[in-house]
Short mmCIF file of N, CA and C and ligand atoms in Angstrom, two decimals:
data_model
loop_
_atom_site.label_atom_id
_atom_site.label_comp_id
_atom_site.label_asym_id
_atom_site.label_seq_id
_atom_site.Cartn_x
_atom_site.Cartn_y
_atom_site.Cartn_z
N MET S 30 70.71 114.27 116.47
CA MET S 30 72.00 114.31 115.74
C MET S 30 71.77 114.77 114.30
N THR S 31 72.65 115.60 113.79
CA THR S 31 72.46 116.10 112.41
C THR S 31 73.68 115.74 111.57
N GLY S 32 73.46 115.61 110.25
CA GLY S 32 74.56 115.37 109.30
C GLY S 32 75.37 116.65 109.15
N PRO S 33 76.57 116.56 108.61
CA PRO S 33 77.47 117.71 108.53
C PRO S 33 76.93 118.85 107.68
N ASN S 34 76.16 118.55 106.63
CA ASN S 34 75.71 119.59 105.71
C ASN S 34 74.21 119.79 105.68
N SER S 35 73.46 118.74 105.96
CA SER S 35 72.03 118.78 105.70
C SER S 35 71.26 119.48 106.81
N GLY S 36 71.69 119.36 108.02
CA GLY S 36 70.91 119.89 109.13
C GLY S 36 69.72 118.99 109.47
N SER S 37 69.53 117.90 108.71
CA SER S 37 68.44 116.98 108.99
C SER S 37 68.97 115.78 109.77
N PRO S 38 68.07 115.01 110.43
CA PRO S 38 68.56 113.88 111.22
C PRO S 38 69.26 112.84 110.35
N THR S 39 70.37 112.25 110.86
CA THR S 39 71.09 111.20 110.14
C THR S 39 70.30 109.90 110.27
N PRO S 40 70.05 109.20 109.15
CA PRO S 40 69.29 107.95 109.26
C PRO S 40 70.13 106.88 109.95
N PRO S 41 69.46 105.84 110.49
CA PRO S 41 70.23 104.77 111.14
C PRO S 41 71.26 104.22 110.17
N PHE S 42 72.44 103.89 110.65
CA PHE S 42 73.57 103.54 109.79
C PHE S 42 74.17 102.21 110.22
N THR S 43 74.17 101.23 109.29
CA THR S 43 74.77 99.93 109.61
C THR S 43 75.98 99.73 108.72
N PRO S 44 77.17 99.52 109.30
CA PRO S 44 78.35 99.29 108.44
C PRO S 44 78.16 98.04 107.59
N PRO S 45 78.68 98.03 106.35
CA PRO S 45 78.51 96.85 105.50
C PRO S 45 79.29 95.65 106.04
N SER S 46 78.76 94.46 105.76
CA SER S 46 79.48 93.22 106.11
C SER S 46 80.54 92.96 105.03
N GLU S 47 81.46 92.04 105.31
CA GLU S 47 82.49 91.68 104.31
C GLU S 47 81.82 91.11 103.07
N ASP S 48 80.74 90.34 103.28
CA ASP S 48 80.05 89.74 102.15
C ASP S 48 79.42 90.80 101.25
N GLU S 49 78.81 91.81 101.86
CA GLU S 49 78.22 92.91 101.09
C GLU S 49 79.30 93.67 100.32
N PHE S 50 80.43 93.88 101.00
CA PHE S 50 81.54 94.58 100.33
C PHE S 50 82.00 93.80 99.10
N ARG S 51 82.15 92.46 99.30
CA ARG S 51 82.59 91.61 98.19
C ARG S 51 81.59 91.68 97.02
N GLN S 52 80.29 91.61 97.37
CA GLN S 52 79.27 91.66 96.31
C GLN S 52 79.25 93.01 95.60
N ALA S 53 79.39 94.08 96.38
CA ALA S 53 79.38 95.43 95.78
C ALA S 53 80.55 95.59 94.82
N MET S 54 81.74 95.14 95.25
CA MET S 54 82.92 95.26 94.39
C MET S 54 82.79 94.36 93.15
N GLY S 55 82.03 93.28 93.29
CA GLY S 55 81.81 92.36 92.16
C GLY S 55 80.99 93.00 91.05
N ARG S 56 80.32 94.12 91.36
CA ARG S 56 79.55 94.82 90.32
C ARG S 56 80.43 95.77 89.51
N PHE S 57 81.68 95.87 89.89
CA PHE S 57 82.66 96.63 89.11
C PHE S 57 83.30 95.65 88.13
N ALA S 58 82.94 95.75 86.86
CA ALA S 58 83.44 94.80 85.85
C ALA S 58 84.90 95.09 85.54
N THR S 59 85.70 94.04 85.50
CA THR S 59 87.15 94.22 85.26
C THR S 59 87.65 93.23 84.21
N GLY S 60 88.87 93.45 83.76
CA GLY S 60 89.61 92.43 83.05
C GLY S 60 90.26 91.49 84.07
N VAL S 61 91.01 90.55 83.55
CA VAL S 61 91.71 89.59 84.41
C VAL S 61 93.15 89.50 83.92
N VAL S 62 94.10 89.56 84.87
CA VAL S 62 95.51 89.40 84.50
C VAL S 62 96.15 88.34 85.38
N VAL S 63 97.24 87.78 84.90
CA VAL S 63 98.09 86.93 85.73
C VAL S 63 99.36 87.72 86.01
N VAL S 64 99.68 87.84 87.29
CA VAL S 64 100.93 88.51 87.70
C VAL S 64 101.92 87.39 88.04
N SER S 65 103.13 87.50 87.56
CA SER S 65 104.12 86.43 87.72
C SER S 65 105.42 86.99 88.24
N THR S 66 106.20 86.12 88.87
CA THR S 66 107.52 86.54 89.35
C THR S 66 108.40 85.30 89.49
N ARG S 67 109.66 85.51 89.79
CA ARG S 67 110.56 84.37 89.98
C ARG S 67 111.38 84.60 91.24
N SER S 68 111.29 83.64 92.16
CA SER S 68 112.00 83.77 93.44
C SER S 68 112.31 82.37 93.95
N GLY S 69 113.48 82.23 94.59
CA GLY S 69 113.87 80.92 95.12
C GLY S 69 113.90 79.85 94.04
N ARG S 70 114.33 80.23 92.83
CA ARG S 70 114.41 79.31 91.68
C ARG S 70 113.07 78.74 91.27
N LEU S 71 111.99 79.38 91.70
CA LEU S 71 110.65 78.93 91.33
C LEU S 71 109.90 80.05 90.62
N ASP S 72 109.03 79.63 89.68
CA ASP S 72 108.14 80.58 89.02
C ASP S 72 106.85 80.66 89.82
N HIS S 73 106.51 81.85 90.25
CA HIS S 73 105.29 82.08 91.03
C HIS S 73 104.31 82.89 90.18
N ALA S 74 103.03 82.73 90.47
CA ALA S 74 102.03 83.50 89.72
C ALA S 74 100.72 83.54 90.51
N ILE S 75 99.90 84.50 90.16
CA ILE S 75 98.61 84.66 90.82
C ILE S 75 97.67 85.35 89.83
N THR S 76 96.43 84.89 89.80
CA THR S 76 95.39 85.54 88.99
C THR S 76 94.83 86.71 89.80
N VAL S 77 94.76 87.88 89.20
CA VAL S 77 94.20 89.05 89.90
C VAL S 77 93.29 89.87 88.96
N ASN S 78 92.36 90.57 89.58
CA ASN S 78 91.62 91.58 88.82
C ASN S 78 91.88 92.98 89.36
N SER S 79 92.72 93.08 90.39
CA SER S 79 93.14 94.40 90.88
C SER S 79 94.37 94.83 90.08
N PHE S 80 94.12 95.43 88.95
CA PHE S 80 95.23 95.87 88.10
C PHE S 80 94.83 97.15 87.43
N THR S 81 95.69 98.14 87.47
CA THR S 81 95.42 99.40 86.78
C THR S 81 96.71 100.12 86.44
N SER S 82 96.65 100.97 85.44
CA SER S 82 97.77 101.85 85.19
C SER S 82 97.68 103.00 86.21
N VAL S 83 98.82 103.56 86.56
CA VAL S 83 98.90 104.58 87.60
C VAL S 83 99.42 105.90 87.04
N SER S 84 100.47 105.84 86.25
CA SER S 84 101.16 107.05 85.80
C SER S 84 101.74 106.80 84.42
N LEU S 85 101.76 107.87 83.60
CA LEU S 85 102.33 107.77 82.25
C LEU S 85 103.82 108.13 82.27
N ASP S 86 104.18 109.11 83.09
CA ASP S 86 105.56 109.58 83.15
C ASP S 86 105.98 109.77 84.61
N PRO S 87 106.62 108.75 85.22
CA PRO S 87 107.07 107.51 84.62
C PRO S 87 105.90 106.54 84.43
N MET S 88 106.12 105.51 83.61
CA MET S 88 105.08 104.52 83.38
C MET S 88 104.99 103.58 84.57
N LEU S 89 103.85 103.66 85.28
CA LEU S 89 103.66 102.84 86.48
C LEU S 89 102.33 102.10 86.39
N VAL S 90 102.32 100.87 86.92
CA VAL S 90 101.09 100.10 87.05
C VAL S 90 101.03 99.61 88.50
N LEU S 91 99.83 99.15 88.92
CA LEU S 91 99.74 98.57 90.27
C LEU S 91 98.85 97.35 90.29
N THR S 92 99.10 96.51 91.29
CA THR S 92 98.21 95.40 91.62
C THR S 92 98.19 95.27 93.15
N CYS S 93 97.14 94.66 93.68
CA CYS S 93 97.00 94.48 95.13
C CYS S 93 97.09 93.00 95.44
N VAL S 94 98.03 92.62 96.30
CA VAL S 94 98.31 91.19 96.55
C VAL S 94 98.04 90.87 98.01
N ASP S 95 97.23 89.83 98.22
CA ASP S 95 96.88 89.33 99.56
C ASP S 95 98.17 88.94 100.31
N THR S 96 98.33 89.48 101.51
CA THR S 96 99.57 89.20 102.25
C THR S 96 99.65 87.72 102.66
N ASP S 97 98.50 87.02 102.68
CA ASP S 97 98.50 85.60 103.02
C ASP S 97 98.82 84.70 101.83
N SER S 98 98.85 85.27 100.61
CA SER S 98 99.11 84.42 99.43
C SER S 98 100.60 84.05 99.39
N ARG S 99 100.87 82.91 98.78
CA ARG S 99 102.27 82.50 98.64
C ARG S 99 103.00 83.42 97.68
N PHE S 100 102.23 84.05 96.79
CA PHE S 100 102.83 84.95 95.80
C PHE S 100 103.40 86.20 96.47
N HIS S 101 102.80 86.62 97.59
CA HIS S 101 103.16 87.89 98.20
C HIS S 101 104.66 87.97 98.53
N ASP S 102 105.14 86.99 99.29
CA ASP S 102 106.54 87.05 99.71
C ASP S 102 107.48 86.89 98.51
N ALA S 103 107.02 86.11 97.53
CA ALA S 103 107.84 85.89 96.34
C ALA S 103 108.04 87.20 95.57
N VAL S 104 106.96 87.97 95.40
CA VAL S 104 107.11 89.21 94.61
C VAL S 104 107.89 90.27 95.40
N VAL S 105 107.73 90.27 96.72
CA VAL S 105 108.52 91.21 97.54
C VAL S 105 109.99 90.87 97.40
N ASP S 106 110.31 89.57 97.45
CA ASP S 106 111.70 89.12 97.38
C ASP S 106 112.32 89.40 95.99
N ALA S 107 111.52 89.19 94.93
CA ALA S 107 112.09 89.23 93.58
C ALA S 107 112.41 90.65 93.11
N GLY S 108 111.56 91.60 93.43
CA GLY S 108 111.79 92.98 92.97
C GLY S 108 111.44 93.21 91.51
N VAL S 109 110.94 92.20 90.84
CA VAL S 109 110.45 92.34 89.46
C VAL S 109 109.19 91.49 89.34
N PHE S 110 108.35 91.86 88.37
CA PHE S 110 107.18 91.03 88.10
C PHE S 110 106.70 91.23 86.68
N GLY S 111 105.91 90.26 86.21
CA GLY S 111 105.32 90.34 84.88
C GLY S 111 103.81 90.39 84.99
N VAL S 112 103.18 90.92 83.97
CA VAL S 112 101.72 90.99 83.89
C VAL S 112 101.31 90.45 82.54
N SER S 113 100.40 89.48 82.55
CA SER S 113 99.81 88.95 81.30
C SER S 113 98.34 89.29 81.31
N VAL S 114 97.91 90.12 80.35
CA VAL S 114 96.50 90.54 80.25
C VAL S 114 95.78 89.46 79.46
N LEU S 115 94.81 88.79 80.09
CA LEU S 115 94.28 87.56 79.54
C LEU S 115 93.18 87.75 78.51
N ALA S 116 93.24 86.86 77.51
CA ALA S 116 92.18 86.72 76.51
C ALA S 116 91.20 85.65 77.00
N GLU S 117 90.01 85.65 76.40
CA GLU S 117 88.96 84.70 76.82
C GLU S 117 89.46 83.26 76.82
N ALA S 118 90.27 82.91 75.80
CA ALA S 118 90.73 81.53 75.67
C ALA S 118 91.64 81.11 76.82
N GLN S 119 92.12 82.06 77.60
CA GLN S 119 93.04 81.74 78.72
C GLN S 119 92.30 81.53 80.03
N ARG S 120 90.99 81.42 79.97
CA ARG S 120 90.21 81.20 81.19
C ARG S 120 90.68 80.00 82.03
N PRO S 121 91.04 78.84 81.39
CA PRO S 121 91.54 77.73 82.21
C PRO S 121 92.79 78.10 83.00
N ALA S 122 93.69 78.89 82.40
CA ALA S 122 94.91 79.31 83.11
C ALA S 122 94.54 80.24 84.27
N ALA S 123 93.54 81.14 84.05
CA ALA S 123 93.10 82.05 85.12
C ALA S 123 92.58 81.23 86.30
N SER S 124 91.76 80.23 86.03
CA SER S 124 91.20 79.41 87.12
C SER S 124 92.29 78.63 87.83
N TRP S 125 93.21 78.07 87.05
CA TRP S 125 94.29 77.26 87.64
C TRP S 125 95.16 78.12 88.55
N LEU S 126 95.54 79.31 88.08
CA LEU S 126 96.47 80.15 88.86
C LEU S 126 95.75 80.93 89.96
N ALA S 127 94.45 80.65 90.14
CA ALA S 127 93.69 81.18 91.28
C ALA S 127 93.33 80.06 92.25
N THR S 128 93.84 78.85 92.00
CA THR S 128 93.48 77.70 92.82
C THR S 128 94.36 77.63 94.06
N PRO S 129 93.78 77.84 95.24
CA PRO S 129 94.60 77.81 96.46
C PRO S 129 95.23 76.42 96.64
N GLY S 130 96.47 76.38 97.06
CA GLY S 130 97.12 75.12 97.40
C GLY S 130 97.68 74.34 96.23
N ARG S 131 97.54 74.84 94.98
CA ARG S 131 98.13 74.12 93.86
C ARG S 131 99.64 74.06 94.05
N PRO S 132 100.30 72.97 93.59
CA PRO S 132 101.75 72.92 93.76
C PRO S 132 102.42 74.02 92.94
N ILE S 133 103.40 74.71 93.50
CA ILE S 133 104.08 75.77 92.76
C ILE S 133 105.08 75.19 91.76
N PRO S 134 105.93 74.20 92.17
CA PRO S 134 106.81 73.61 91.14
C PRO S 134 105.96 72.95 90.06
N GLY S 135 106.24 73.26 88.83
CA GLY S 135 105.49 72.63 87.74
C GLY S 135 104.14 73.25 87.43
N GLN S 136 103.81 74.38 88.09
CA GLN S 136 102.47 74.94 87.87
C GLN S 136 102.27 75.49 86.45
N PHE S 137 103.38 75.69 85.73
CA PHE S 137 103.25 76.18 84.34
C PHE S 137 103.44 75.06 83.32
N ASP S 138 103.56 73.79 83.79
CA ASP S 138 103.82 72.69 82.85
C ASP S 138 102.78 72.60 81.75
N HIS S 139 101.51 72.92 82.08
CA HIS S 139 100.43 72.81 81.09
C HIS S 139 99.87 74.19 80.73
N VAL S 140 100.65 75.24 81.00
CA VAL S 140 100.24 76.60 80.65
C VAL S 140 101.26 77.14 79.65
N PRO S 141 100.86 77.30 78.36
CA PRO S 141 101.84 77.80 77.38
C PRO S 141 102.40 79.17 77.81
N HIS S 142 103.72 79.28 77.75
CA HIS S 142 104.33 80.53 78.23
C HIS S 142 105.69 80.74 77.58
N GLU S 143 106.19 81.94 77.76
CA GLU S 143 107.57 82.27 77.37
C GLU S 143 108.18 83.06 78.52
N ARG S 144 109.42 83.53 78.31
CA ARG S 144 110.07 84.32 79.38
C ARG S 144 110.32 85.75 78.89
N GLY S 145 110.09 86.70 79.79
CA GLY S 145 110.30 88.09 79.44
C GLY S 145 111.75 88.40 79.17
N VAL S 146 111.99 89.25 78.17
CA VAL S 146 113.36 89.58 77.79
C VAL S 146 114.07 90.42 78.85
N ALA S 147 113.32 91.21 79.61
CA ALA S 147 113.94 92.14 80.56
C ALA S 147 114.18 91.51 81.93
N THR S 148 113.31 90.59 82.34
CA THR S 148 113.38 90.08 83.71
C THR S 148 113.47 88.56 83.80
N GLY S 149 113.11 87.87 82.71
CA GLY S 149 113.10 86.40 82.73
C GLY S 149 111.87 85.81 83.40
N VAL S 150 110.92 86.63 83.82
CA VAL S 150 109.72 86.07 84.45
C VAL S 150 108.83 85.42 83.39
N VAL S 151 107.97 84.51 83.85
CA VAL S 151 107.03 83.84 82.95
C VAL S 151 105.97 84.82 82.47
N LEU S 152 105.71 84.77 81.15
CA LEU S 152 104.62 85.54 80.55
C LEU S 152 103.77 84.56 79.77
N LEU S 153 102.45 84.63 79.90
CA LEU S 153 101.57 83.63 79.30
C LEU S 153 101.42 83.85 77.79
N ALA S 154 101.64 82.78 77.03
CA ALA S 154 101.46 82.86 75.58
C ALA S 154 99.97 83.00 75.28
N GLY S 155 99.66 83.79 74.25
CA GLY S 155 98.24 84.01 73.89
C GLY S 155 97.59 85.17 74.62
N SER S 156 98.41 85.92 75.40
CA SER S 156 97.87 87.08 76.12
C SER S 156 97.62 88.24 75.17
N LEU S 157 96.73 89.16 75.57
CA LEU S 157 96.45 90.34 74.75
C LEU S 157 97.61 91.32 74.83
N THR S 158 98.22 91.41 76.00
CA THR S 158 99.37 92.27 76.25
C THR S 158 100.20 91.64 77.36
N THR S 159 101.50 91.76 77.28
CA THR S 159 102.34 91.39 78.41
C THR S 159 103.24 92.58 78.79
N ILE S 160 103.50 92.68 80.08
CA ILE S 160 104.27 93.81 80.61
C ILE S 160 105.29 93.25 81.61
N GLU S 161 106.49 93.79 81.59
CA GLU S 161 107.47 93.46 82.62
C GLU S 161 107.77 94.70 83.45
N CYS S 162 107.89 94.52 84.74
CA CYS S 162 108.07 95.66 85.65
C CYS S 162 109.18 95.41 86.66
N ARG S 163 109.82 96.52 87.06
CA ARG S 163 110.66 96.51 88.26
C ARG S 163 109.82 97.13 89.37
N THR S 164 109.82 96.49 90.56
CA THR S 164 108.99 96.99 91.65
C THR S 164 109.48 98.35 92.10
N GLU S 165 108.56 99.31 92.08
CA GLU S 165 108.88 100.70 92.42
C GLU S 165 108.61 100.96 93.91
N ALA S 166 107.50 100.39 94.39
CA ALA S 166 107.11 100.59 95.80
C ALA S 166 106.12 99.52 96.20
N ILE S 167 106.12 99.22 97.51
CA ILE S 167 105.12 98.30 98.07
C ILE S 167 104.52 98.99 99.28
N HIS S 168 103.23 99.25 99.22
CA HIS S 168 102.53 99.94 100.31
C HIS S 168 101.61 98.98 101.05
N PRO S 169 101.78 98.81 102.36
CA PRO S 169 100.82 97.97 103.11
C PRO S 169 99.43 98.59 103.03
N ALA S 170 98.40 97.77 102.82
CA ALA S 170 97.03 98.26 102.74
C ALA S 170 96.10 97.18 103.28
N GLY S 171 95.85 97.21 104.59
CA GLY S 171 94.97 96.21 105.19
C GLY S 171 95.56 94.82 105.02
N ASP S 172 94.73 93.87 104.53
CA ASP S 172 95.22 92.51 104.37
C ASP S 172 95.89 92.29 103.00
N HIS S 173 96.10 93.36 102.23
CA HIS S 173 96.80 93.29 100.96
C HIS S 173 97.99 94.26 100.98
N SER S 174 98.88 94.09 100.01
CA SER S 174 99.93 95.09 99.73
C SER S 174 99.67 95.63 98.34
N ILE S 175 99.82 96.95 98.19
CA ILE S 175 99.73 97.58 96.87
C ILE S 175 101.13 97.52 96.27
N VAL S 176 101.26 96.79 95.19
CA VAL S 176 102.57 96.60 94.56
C VAL S 176 102.60 97.47 93.29
N ILE S 177 103.50 98.46 93.28
CA ILE S 177 103.59 99.38 92.16
C ILE S 177 104.84 99.03 91.34
N GLY S 178 104.64 98.93 90.02
CA GLY S 178 105.76 98.55 89.16
C GLY S 178 106.06 99.59 88.10
N ASN S 179 107.36 99.77 87.86
CA ASN S 179 107.87 100.63 86.80
C ASN S 179 107.97 99.79 85.53
N VAL S 180 107.33 100.21 84.46
CA VAL S 180 107.25 99.39 83.25
C VAL S 180 108.62 99.35 82.55
N LEU S 181 109.15 98.12 82.36
CA LEU S 181 110.42 97.93 81.67
C LEU S 181 110.23 97.57 80.22
N SER S 182 109.22 96.72 79.96
CA SER S 182 108.98 96.27 78.58
C SER S 182 107.51 95.98 78.39
N LEU S 183 107.10 96.08 77.13
CA LEU S 183 105.69 95.85 76.75
C LEU S 183 105.69 94.99 75.51
N SER S 184 104.69 94.13 75.41
CA SER S 184 104.50 93.40 74.17
C SER S 184 103.01 93.34 73.85
N MET S 185 102.67 93.67 72.60
CA MET S 185 101.28 93.62 72.16
C MET S 185 101.21 92.74 70.92
N PRO S 186 101.16 91.41 71.13
CA PRO S 186 101.14 90.51 69.97
C PRO S 186 99.87 90.71 69.16
N ALA S 187 99.92 90.37 67.87
CA ALA S 187 98.70 90.42 67.05
C ALA S 187 97.73 89.40 67.65
N ASN S 188 96.62 89.87 68.17
CA ASN S 188 95.67 88.99 68.86
C ASN S 188 94.31 89.68 68.88
N SER S 189 93.37 89.13 68.12
CA SER S 189 92.05 89.77 68.05
C SER S 189 91.03 89.05 68.92
N GLN S 190 91.51 88.18 69.84
CA GLN S 190 90.64 87.47 70.78
C GLN S 190 89.89 88.43 71.69
N PRO S 191 88.68 88.08 72.11
CA PRO S 191 88.02 88.87 73.14
C PRO S 191 88.80 88.83 74.46
N ALA S 192 88.61 89.87 75.27
CA ALA S 192 89.25 89.92 76.60
C ALA S 192 88.50 89.01 77.57
N LEU S 193 89.23 88.44 78.51
CA LEU S 193 88.60 87.73 79.64
C LEU S 193 88.15 88.78 80.66
N THR S 194 86.92 88.67 81.13
CA THR S 194 86.39 89.64 82.09
C THR S 194 85.93 88.94 83.36
N TYR S 195 85.70 89.74 84.39
CA TYR S 195 85.19 89.21 85.67
C TYR S 195 84.13 90.18 86.18
N PHE S 196 82.93 89.65 86.42
CA PHE S 196 81.78 90.49 86.80
C PHE S 196 80.82 89.65 87.63
N ARG S 197 80.39 90.15 88.77
CA ARG S 197 79.49 89.43 89.68
C ARG S 197 80.00 88.03 90.00
N GLY S 198 81.33 87.91 90.17
CA GLY S 198 81.91 86.63 90.58
C GLY S 198 82.01 85.61 89.47
N ARG S 199 81.81 86.04 88.22
CA ARG S 199 81.87 85.09 87.10
C ARG S 199 82.78 85.62 85.98
N TYR S 200 83.43 84.67 85.32
CA TYR S 200 84.20 85.03 84.13
C TYR S 200 83.23 85.31 82.98
N GLY S 201 83.64 86.20 82.08
CA GLY S 201 82.89 86.50 80.87
C GLY S 201 83.89 86.92 79.81
N ALA S 202 83.38 87.55 78.76
CA ALA S 202 84.24 87.99 77.67
C ALA S 202 83.70 89.28 77.09
N LEU S 203 84.61 90.08 76.58
CA LEU S 203 84.24 91.36 75.97
C LEU S 203 84.97 91.46 74.63
N PRO S 204 84.22 91.66 73.54
CA PRO S 204 84.87 91.70 72.23
C PRO S 204 85.90 92.83 72.14
C1 LIG T 311 89.02 86.73 89.11
C2 LIG T 311 89.95 86.66 90.30
C3 LIG T 311 90.56 87.82 90.76
C4 LIG T 311 91.43 87.79 91.86
N1 LIG T 311 92.03 88.94 92.25
C5 LIG T 311 92.94 88.90 93.27
C6 LIG T 311 93.63 90.09 93.62
O1 LIG T 311 93.42 91.17 93.06
N2 LIG T 311 94.57 89.99 94.60
C7 LIG T 311 94.81 88.81 95.26
O2 LIG T 311 95.68 88.79 96.14
N3 LIG T 311 94.15 87.67 94.96
C8 LIG T 311 93.23 87.68 93.96
N4 LIG T 311 92.55 86.55 93.61
C9 LIG T 311 92.80 85.30 94.38
C10 LIG T 311 94.10 84.58 93.99
O3 LIG T 311 94.19 84.31 92.60
C11 LIG T 311 94.23 83.23 94.73
O4 LIG T 311 93.96 83.40 96.07
C12 LIG T 311 95.63 82.63 94.55
O5 LIG T 311 95.53 81.23 94.39
C13 LIG T 311 96.51 82.83 95.76
O6 LIG T 311 97.87 82.71 95.37
P1 LIG T 311 98.89 81.67 96.01
O7 LIG T 311 98.51 80.33 95.38
O8 LIG T 311 100.24 82.13 95.62
O9 LIG T 311 98.69 81.65 97.50
C14 LIG T 311 91.67 86.56 92.53
C15 LIG T 311 91.04 85.38 92.08
C16 LIG T 311 90.19 85.44 90.98
C17 LIG T 311 89.54 84.16 90.48
#
């Protein structure tokens, strides 16, 4: 058997395990954000590191949400969401909002926050940047959905805190 271009024999090939995939992706250093929404008279949120800008004109961002998470159905239902880009000091909030099974009512009681002017969703106080979005599209992608948002509002408070980062499965900070 030969490879498509080389003409040489293809070496034995073993597909990666889920664990290897997780570890490989963990070597991609990221920031950490909390995505929030409001549905069924409840404030929902989830800590994610799958966040990126997509387009400048129109202004679009995306995040990938596990279809098994309680947040998934809430964000689909709401049609709007908020993004809080976390500073290092917000690490406790990141851990809390990534805790499976935490009660949703009252989950922000000990997390300083305000409400977005455009959508009313919760935005975390002390964030480096907050963004409010209207959901533009939701694309199924394996066990996650890619949620694309049209940027409605932005806030960049004066904040010289280091960013909260995630690398090799651990939180860190970047000046
Ligand atoms: C650093 C970090 C990044 C995460 N990134 C994602 C992500 O991109 N998408 C996702 O669906 N869950 C992600 N999670 C897991 C969710 O935060 C966690 O499963 C959450 O509690 C599930 O939400 P639920 O309580 O609404 O079910 C991440 C967790 C951590 C700690």
